[in-house]
XYZ file of C-alpha atoms in Angstrom:
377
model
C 0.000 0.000 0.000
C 2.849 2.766 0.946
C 4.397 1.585 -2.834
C 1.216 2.785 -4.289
C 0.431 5.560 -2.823
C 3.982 7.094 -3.531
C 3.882 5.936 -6.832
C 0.286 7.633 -6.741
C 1.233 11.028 -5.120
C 4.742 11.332 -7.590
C 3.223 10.280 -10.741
C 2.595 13.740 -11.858
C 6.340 14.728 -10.588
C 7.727 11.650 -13.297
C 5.365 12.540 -15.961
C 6.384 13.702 -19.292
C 3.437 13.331 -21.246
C 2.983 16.847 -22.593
C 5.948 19.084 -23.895
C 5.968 22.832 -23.925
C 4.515 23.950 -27.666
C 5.483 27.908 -27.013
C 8.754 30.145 -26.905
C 9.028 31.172 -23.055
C 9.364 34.328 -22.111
C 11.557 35.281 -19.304
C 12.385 38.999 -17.723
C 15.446 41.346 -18.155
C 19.340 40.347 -18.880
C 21.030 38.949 -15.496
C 22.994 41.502 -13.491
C 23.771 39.319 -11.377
C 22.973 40.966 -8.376
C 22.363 38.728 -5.560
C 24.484 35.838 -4.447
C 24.784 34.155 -1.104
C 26.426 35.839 2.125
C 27.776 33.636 4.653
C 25.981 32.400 7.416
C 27.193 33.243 11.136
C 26.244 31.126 14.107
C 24.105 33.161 15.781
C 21.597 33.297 12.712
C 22.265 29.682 12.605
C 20.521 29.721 16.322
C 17.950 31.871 15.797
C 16.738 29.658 12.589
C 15.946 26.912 14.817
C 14.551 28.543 17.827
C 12.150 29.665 15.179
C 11.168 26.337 13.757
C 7.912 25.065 15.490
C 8.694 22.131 18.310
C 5.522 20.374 16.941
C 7.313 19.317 13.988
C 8.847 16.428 15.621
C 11.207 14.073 14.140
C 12.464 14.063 10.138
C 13.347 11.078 7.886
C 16.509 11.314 9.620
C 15.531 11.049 13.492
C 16.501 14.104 14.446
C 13.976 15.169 16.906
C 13.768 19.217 16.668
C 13.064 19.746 20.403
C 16.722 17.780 20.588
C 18.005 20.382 18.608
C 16.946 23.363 20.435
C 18.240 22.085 23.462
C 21.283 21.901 22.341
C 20.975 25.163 19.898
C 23.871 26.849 21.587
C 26.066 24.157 20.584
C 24.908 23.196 17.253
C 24.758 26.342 15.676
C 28.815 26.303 15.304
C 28.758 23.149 13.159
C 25.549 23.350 11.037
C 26.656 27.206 10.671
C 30.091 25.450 9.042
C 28.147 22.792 6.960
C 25.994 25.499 5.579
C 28.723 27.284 4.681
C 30.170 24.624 2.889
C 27.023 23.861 1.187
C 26.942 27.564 -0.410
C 30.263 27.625 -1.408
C 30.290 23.941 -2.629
C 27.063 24.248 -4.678
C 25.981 21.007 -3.429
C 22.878 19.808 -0.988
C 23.450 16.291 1.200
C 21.031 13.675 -0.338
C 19.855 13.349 3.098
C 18.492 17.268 3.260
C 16.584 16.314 -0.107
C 15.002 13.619 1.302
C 10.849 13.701 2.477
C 8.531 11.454 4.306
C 5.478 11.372 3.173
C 2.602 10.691 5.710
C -0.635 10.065 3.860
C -3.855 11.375 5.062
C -7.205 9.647 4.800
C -9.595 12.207 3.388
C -12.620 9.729 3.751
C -14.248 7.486 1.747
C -13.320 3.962 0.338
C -9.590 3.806 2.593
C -7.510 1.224 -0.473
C -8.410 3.928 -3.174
C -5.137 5.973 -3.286
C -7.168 9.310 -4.705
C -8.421 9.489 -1.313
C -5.209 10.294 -0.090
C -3.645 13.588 0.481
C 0.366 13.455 1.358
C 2.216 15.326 4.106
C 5.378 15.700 3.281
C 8.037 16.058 6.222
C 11.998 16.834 5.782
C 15.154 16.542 7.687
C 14.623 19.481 10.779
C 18.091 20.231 9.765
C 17.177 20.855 6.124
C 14.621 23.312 7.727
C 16.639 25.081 9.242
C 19.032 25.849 6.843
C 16.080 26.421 3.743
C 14.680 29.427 6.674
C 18.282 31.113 6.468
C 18.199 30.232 2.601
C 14.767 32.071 2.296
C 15.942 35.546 4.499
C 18.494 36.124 2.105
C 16.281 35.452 -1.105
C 13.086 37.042 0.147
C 15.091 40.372 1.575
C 16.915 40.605 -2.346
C 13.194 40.471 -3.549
C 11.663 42.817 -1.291
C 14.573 45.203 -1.593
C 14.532 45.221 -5.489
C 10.415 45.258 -5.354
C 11.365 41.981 -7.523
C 7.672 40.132 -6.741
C 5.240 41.415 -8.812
C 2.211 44.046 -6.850
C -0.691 41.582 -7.847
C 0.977 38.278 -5.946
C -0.157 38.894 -2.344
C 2.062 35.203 -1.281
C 5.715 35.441 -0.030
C 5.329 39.960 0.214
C 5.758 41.194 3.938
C 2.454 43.051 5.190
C 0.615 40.646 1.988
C -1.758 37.513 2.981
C -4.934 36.238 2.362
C -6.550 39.107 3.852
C -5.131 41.946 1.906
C -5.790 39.526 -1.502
C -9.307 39.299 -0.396
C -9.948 43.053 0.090
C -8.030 44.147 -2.865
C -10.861 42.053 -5.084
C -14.029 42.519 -2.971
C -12.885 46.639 -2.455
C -12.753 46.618 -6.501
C -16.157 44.681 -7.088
C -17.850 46.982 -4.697
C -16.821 49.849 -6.483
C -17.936 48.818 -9.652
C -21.096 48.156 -7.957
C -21.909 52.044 -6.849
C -20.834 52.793 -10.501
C -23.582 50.379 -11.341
C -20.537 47.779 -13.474
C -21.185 44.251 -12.923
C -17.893 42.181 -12.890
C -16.556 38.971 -14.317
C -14.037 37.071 -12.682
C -12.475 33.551 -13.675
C -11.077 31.515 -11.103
C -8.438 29.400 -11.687
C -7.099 26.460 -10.467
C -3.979 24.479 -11.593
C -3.937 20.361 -11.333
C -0.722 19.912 -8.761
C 0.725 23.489 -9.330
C 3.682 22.951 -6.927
C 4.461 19.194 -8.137
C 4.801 20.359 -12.185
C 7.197 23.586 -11.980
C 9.682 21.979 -14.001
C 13.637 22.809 -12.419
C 15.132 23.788 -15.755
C 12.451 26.359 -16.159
C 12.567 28.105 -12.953
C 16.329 27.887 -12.661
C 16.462 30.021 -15.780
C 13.912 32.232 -14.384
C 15.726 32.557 -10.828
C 19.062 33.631 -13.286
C 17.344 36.109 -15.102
C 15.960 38.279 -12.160
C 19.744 38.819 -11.013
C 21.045 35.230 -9.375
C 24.562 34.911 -9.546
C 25.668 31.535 -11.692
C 26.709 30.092 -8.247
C 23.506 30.645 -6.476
C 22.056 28.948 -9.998
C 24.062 26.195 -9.345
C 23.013 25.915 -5.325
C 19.326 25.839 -6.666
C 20.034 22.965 -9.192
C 21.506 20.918 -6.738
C 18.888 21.934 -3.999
C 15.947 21.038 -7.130
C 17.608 17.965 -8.549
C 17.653 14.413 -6.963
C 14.628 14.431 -4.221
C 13.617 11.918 -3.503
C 9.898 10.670 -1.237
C 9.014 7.538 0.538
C 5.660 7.191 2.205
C 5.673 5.812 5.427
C 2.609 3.637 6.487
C 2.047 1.341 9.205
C 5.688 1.652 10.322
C 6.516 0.666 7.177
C 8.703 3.077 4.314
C 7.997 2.917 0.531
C 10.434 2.342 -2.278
C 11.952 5.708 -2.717
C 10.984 8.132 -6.119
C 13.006 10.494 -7.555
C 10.703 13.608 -8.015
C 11.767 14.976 -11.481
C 10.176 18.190 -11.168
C 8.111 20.311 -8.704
C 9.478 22.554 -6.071
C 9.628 20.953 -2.305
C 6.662 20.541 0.034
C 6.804 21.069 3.615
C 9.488 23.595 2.694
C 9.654 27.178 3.805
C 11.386 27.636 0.080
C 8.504 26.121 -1.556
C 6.181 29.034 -2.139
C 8.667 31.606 -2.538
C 10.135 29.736 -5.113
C 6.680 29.262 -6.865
C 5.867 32.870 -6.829
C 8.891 33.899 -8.852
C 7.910 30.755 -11.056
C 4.657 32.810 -11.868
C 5.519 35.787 -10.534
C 5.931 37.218 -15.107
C 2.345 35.910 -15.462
C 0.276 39.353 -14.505
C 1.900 40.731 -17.853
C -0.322 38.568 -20.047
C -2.985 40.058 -18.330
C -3.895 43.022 -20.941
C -7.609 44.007 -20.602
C -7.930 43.011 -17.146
C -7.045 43.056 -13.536
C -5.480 39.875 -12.140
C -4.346 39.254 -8.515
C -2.527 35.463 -7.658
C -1.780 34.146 -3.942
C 0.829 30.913 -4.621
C -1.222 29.085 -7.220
C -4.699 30.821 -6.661
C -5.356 32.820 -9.258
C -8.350 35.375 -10.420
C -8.593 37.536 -13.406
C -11.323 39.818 -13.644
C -13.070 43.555 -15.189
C -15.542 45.226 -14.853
C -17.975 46.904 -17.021
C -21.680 47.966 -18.221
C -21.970 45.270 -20.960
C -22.007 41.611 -19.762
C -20.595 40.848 -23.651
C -17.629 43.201 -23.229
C -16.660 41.489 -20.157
C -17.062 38.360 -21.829
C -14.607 39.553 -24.718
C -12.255 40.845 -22.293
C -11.997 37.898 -20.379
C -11.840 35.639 -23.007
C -8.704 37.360 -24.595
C -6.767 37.620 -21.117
C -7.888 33.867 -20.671
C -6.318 32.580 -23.626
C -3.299 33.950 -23.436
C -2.933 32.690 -19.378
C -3.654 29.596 -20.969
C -1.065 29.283 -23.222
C 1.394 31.143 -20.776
C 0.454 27.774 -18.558
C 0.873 25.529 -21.767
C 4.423 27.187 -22.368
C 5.549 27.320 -18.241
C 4.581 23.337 -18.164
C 1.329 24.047 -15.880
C -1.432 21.928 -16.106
C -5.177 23.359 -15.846
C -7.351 22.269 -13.962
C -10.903 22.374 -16.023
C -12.822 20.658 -13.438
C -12.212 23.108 -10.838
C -11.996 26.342 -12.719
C -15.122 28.355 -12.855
C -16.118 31.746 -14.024
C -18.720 33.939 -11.937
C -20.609 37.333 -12.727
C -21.018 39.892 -9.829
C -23.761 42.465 -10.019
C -25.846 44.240 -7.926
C -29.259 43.249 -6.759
C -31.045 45.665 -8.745
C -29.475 44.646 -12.239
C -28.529 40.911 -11.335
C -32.071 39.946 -12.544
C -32.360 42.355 -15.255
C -29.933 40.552 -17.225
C -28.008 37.175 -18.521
C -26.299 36.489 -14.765
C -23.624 34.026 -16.501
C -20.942 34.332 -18.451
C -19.626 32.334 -21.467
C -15.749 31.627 -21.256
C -14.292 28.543 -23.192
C -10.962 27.134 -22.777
C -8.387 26.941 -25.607
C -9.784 23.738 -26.803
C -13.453 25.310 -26.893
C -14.738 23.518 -23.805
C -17.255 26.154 -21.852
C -16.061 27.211 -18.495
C -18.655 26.394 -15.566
C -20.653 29.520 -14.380
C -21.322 29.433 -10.739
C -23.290 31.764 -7.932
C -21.309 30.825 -5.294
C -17.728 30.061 -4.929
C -15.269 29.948 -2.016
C -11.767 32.137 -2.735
C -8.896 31.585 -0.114
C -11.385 30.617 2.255
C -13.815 33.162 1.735
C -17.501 31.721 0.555
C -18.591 34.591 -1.870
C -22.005 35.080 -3.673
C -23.218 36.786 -7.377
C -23.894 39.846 -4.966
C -21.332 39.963 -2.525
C -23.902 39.815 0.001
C -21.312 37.253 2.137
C -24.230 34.959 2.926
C -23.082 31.850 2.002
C -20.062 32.358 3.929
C -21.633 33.354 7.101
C -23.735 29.855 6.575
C -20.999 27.857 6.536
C -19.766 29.700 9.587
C -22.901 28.906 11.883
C -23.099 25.302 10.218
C -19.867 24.638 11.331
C -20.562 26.261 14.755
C -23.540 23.522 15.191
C -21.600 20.467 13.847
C -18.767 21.490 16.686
């Protein structure tokens, strides 16, 4: 059972069933402008009193709580085996390695789909990925690198500021009497298909020195995953492409995979949180928001087609926001089609980074769930 599901949750990770059909575009000429500083002990420290005790052991026994015990000590030699990793280029095979706990999500219990995986790394490899992410995230931040419509990975930016920055803009439209079109859209294991070679070049061109380039192909290249189930491990996989779960490296790293994509956004506004994206306008005519989205859609679509990104048809939906004096008056759905001509599903209600929201922002549906919830408990 643990061989199948790892063979289940990596399959998409070892596939190479669909090849990129488009040129792809990438930013501005390196400069060159960030490359690694050394590490000192006492940041070395500081990483791991800030990784959470509840984390417990990783594949290689090392029992965090152990190590902040003994933090004081440790820092000097992991601070000196960091060191050498950065100036070596070169990752342990150990620090590369996950275990993957799978999680029943109900139903029949020997049907791997039902599965979701929890993937858990060395606490060491934590550590030093948290140091690894300070130094990339503060060269981002400083060179306003990350684009303004990706609320993931930007300091004072969460779910909460994505959420008001597209419910503020539908209201408006709203007391100007515009309905709005959005299109949701979800990618099929967005984290698991960033292919290395792609985002390596991407990670050079937005100033990456060729030695942090080569830190980040040996940090990409050669995971491997074993699920471990009833005290029992899997058959290791190599996972070909994809950028590391459980990883404090993971999102950032997928955010300046998609972090060009806003730019194929012409006629309308678009706003992404890690894979979650929306793209949406408004106007007075529900046809010219139809047209609108439907150019901006096509060419995200073939952005995803030429970035290796697989869309998810079955859970992306398009949804028309009006107010409740014009909602009725007219046609309350829109008609989007994929590439391939297949019609987007219209919906009334839909739930976006954990918000439930309606055709009228009226926030009904959400505040639903919240007292249906409140009576299950």
């Amino acid at each position: 059972m643990a061989n199948a599901l790892n063979e289940h949750f990596s399959s998409i990770c070892c596939s190479k069933s669909f090849e990129s059909t488009c040129s792809i575009i990438t930013d501005t000429v390196n400069n060159s402008s960030f490359s690694f500083s050394t590490i000192y002990p006492s940041e070395v420290q500081q990483a791991i009193l800030e990784i959470k005790s509840s984390n417990g052991a990783g594949p290689d026994g090392l029992d965090i709580k152990f190590i902040k015990l003994s933090s004081h000590v440790l820092a000097f030699p992991l601070c000196d085996l960091f060191n050498l990793s950065l100036s070596t280029c070169s990752i342990p095979l150990m620090w590369k390695f996950a275990k993957v706990i799978p999680i029943h999500k109900g139903g029949d219990s020997m049907d791997v789909n039902n599965y979701r995986p929890i993937s858990i790394i060395s606490n060491v490899a934590k550590i030093f990925e948290k140091l690894i992410f300070k130094q990339l995230s503060r060269y981002l931040n400083d060179f306003s690198l990350l684009t303004p419509n990706q609320s993931g990975c930007r300091p004072n930016h969460s779910t909460t500021t994505a959420l008001t920055a597209f419910t503020n803009y539908i209201f408006s439209a709203q007391d100007n009497n515009r309905s709005t079109g959005a299109i949701f859209i979800d990618l099929t294991k967005a984290f698991d298909m960033v292919d290395h070679y792609i985002l390596l070049d991407k990670l050079y061109a937005i100033g990456l020195s060729k030695s942090a380039v080569l830190w980040f192909n040996s940090y990409l290249h050669f995971r491997r995953q074993s699920v471990y189930l009833n005290v029992s491990f899997s058959k290791p996989r190599i996972m070909e492409t994809g950028v590391p779960q459980g990883s404090s490296l993971g999102l950032l790293l997928f955010s300046i995979f998609i972090n060009e994509l806003p730019k194929f956004s012409l006629d309308c506004q678009i706003h992404l949180y890690a894979d979650d994206t929306v793209i949406y306008t408004s106007k007075f005519d529900i046809s010219e928001i139809q047209t609108s989205l439907q150019s901006d859609f096509n060419r995200i679509q073939t952005w995803f087609s030429s970035n290796l990104l697989l869309l998810n048809k079955k859970k992306s939906y398009s949804m028309l926001f009006a107010t409740r004096s014009t909602y009725h008056k007219q046609n309350n759905s829109l008609e989007v089609q994929f590439l391939d001509g297949i019609p987007l599903e219209n919906v009334e209600e839909f739930k976006y980074l954990g918000l439930w929201l309606d055709s009228q922002l009226t926030f009904r549906p959400h505040i639903d769930s919240i007292i249906k919830k409140k009576f299950v408990d």
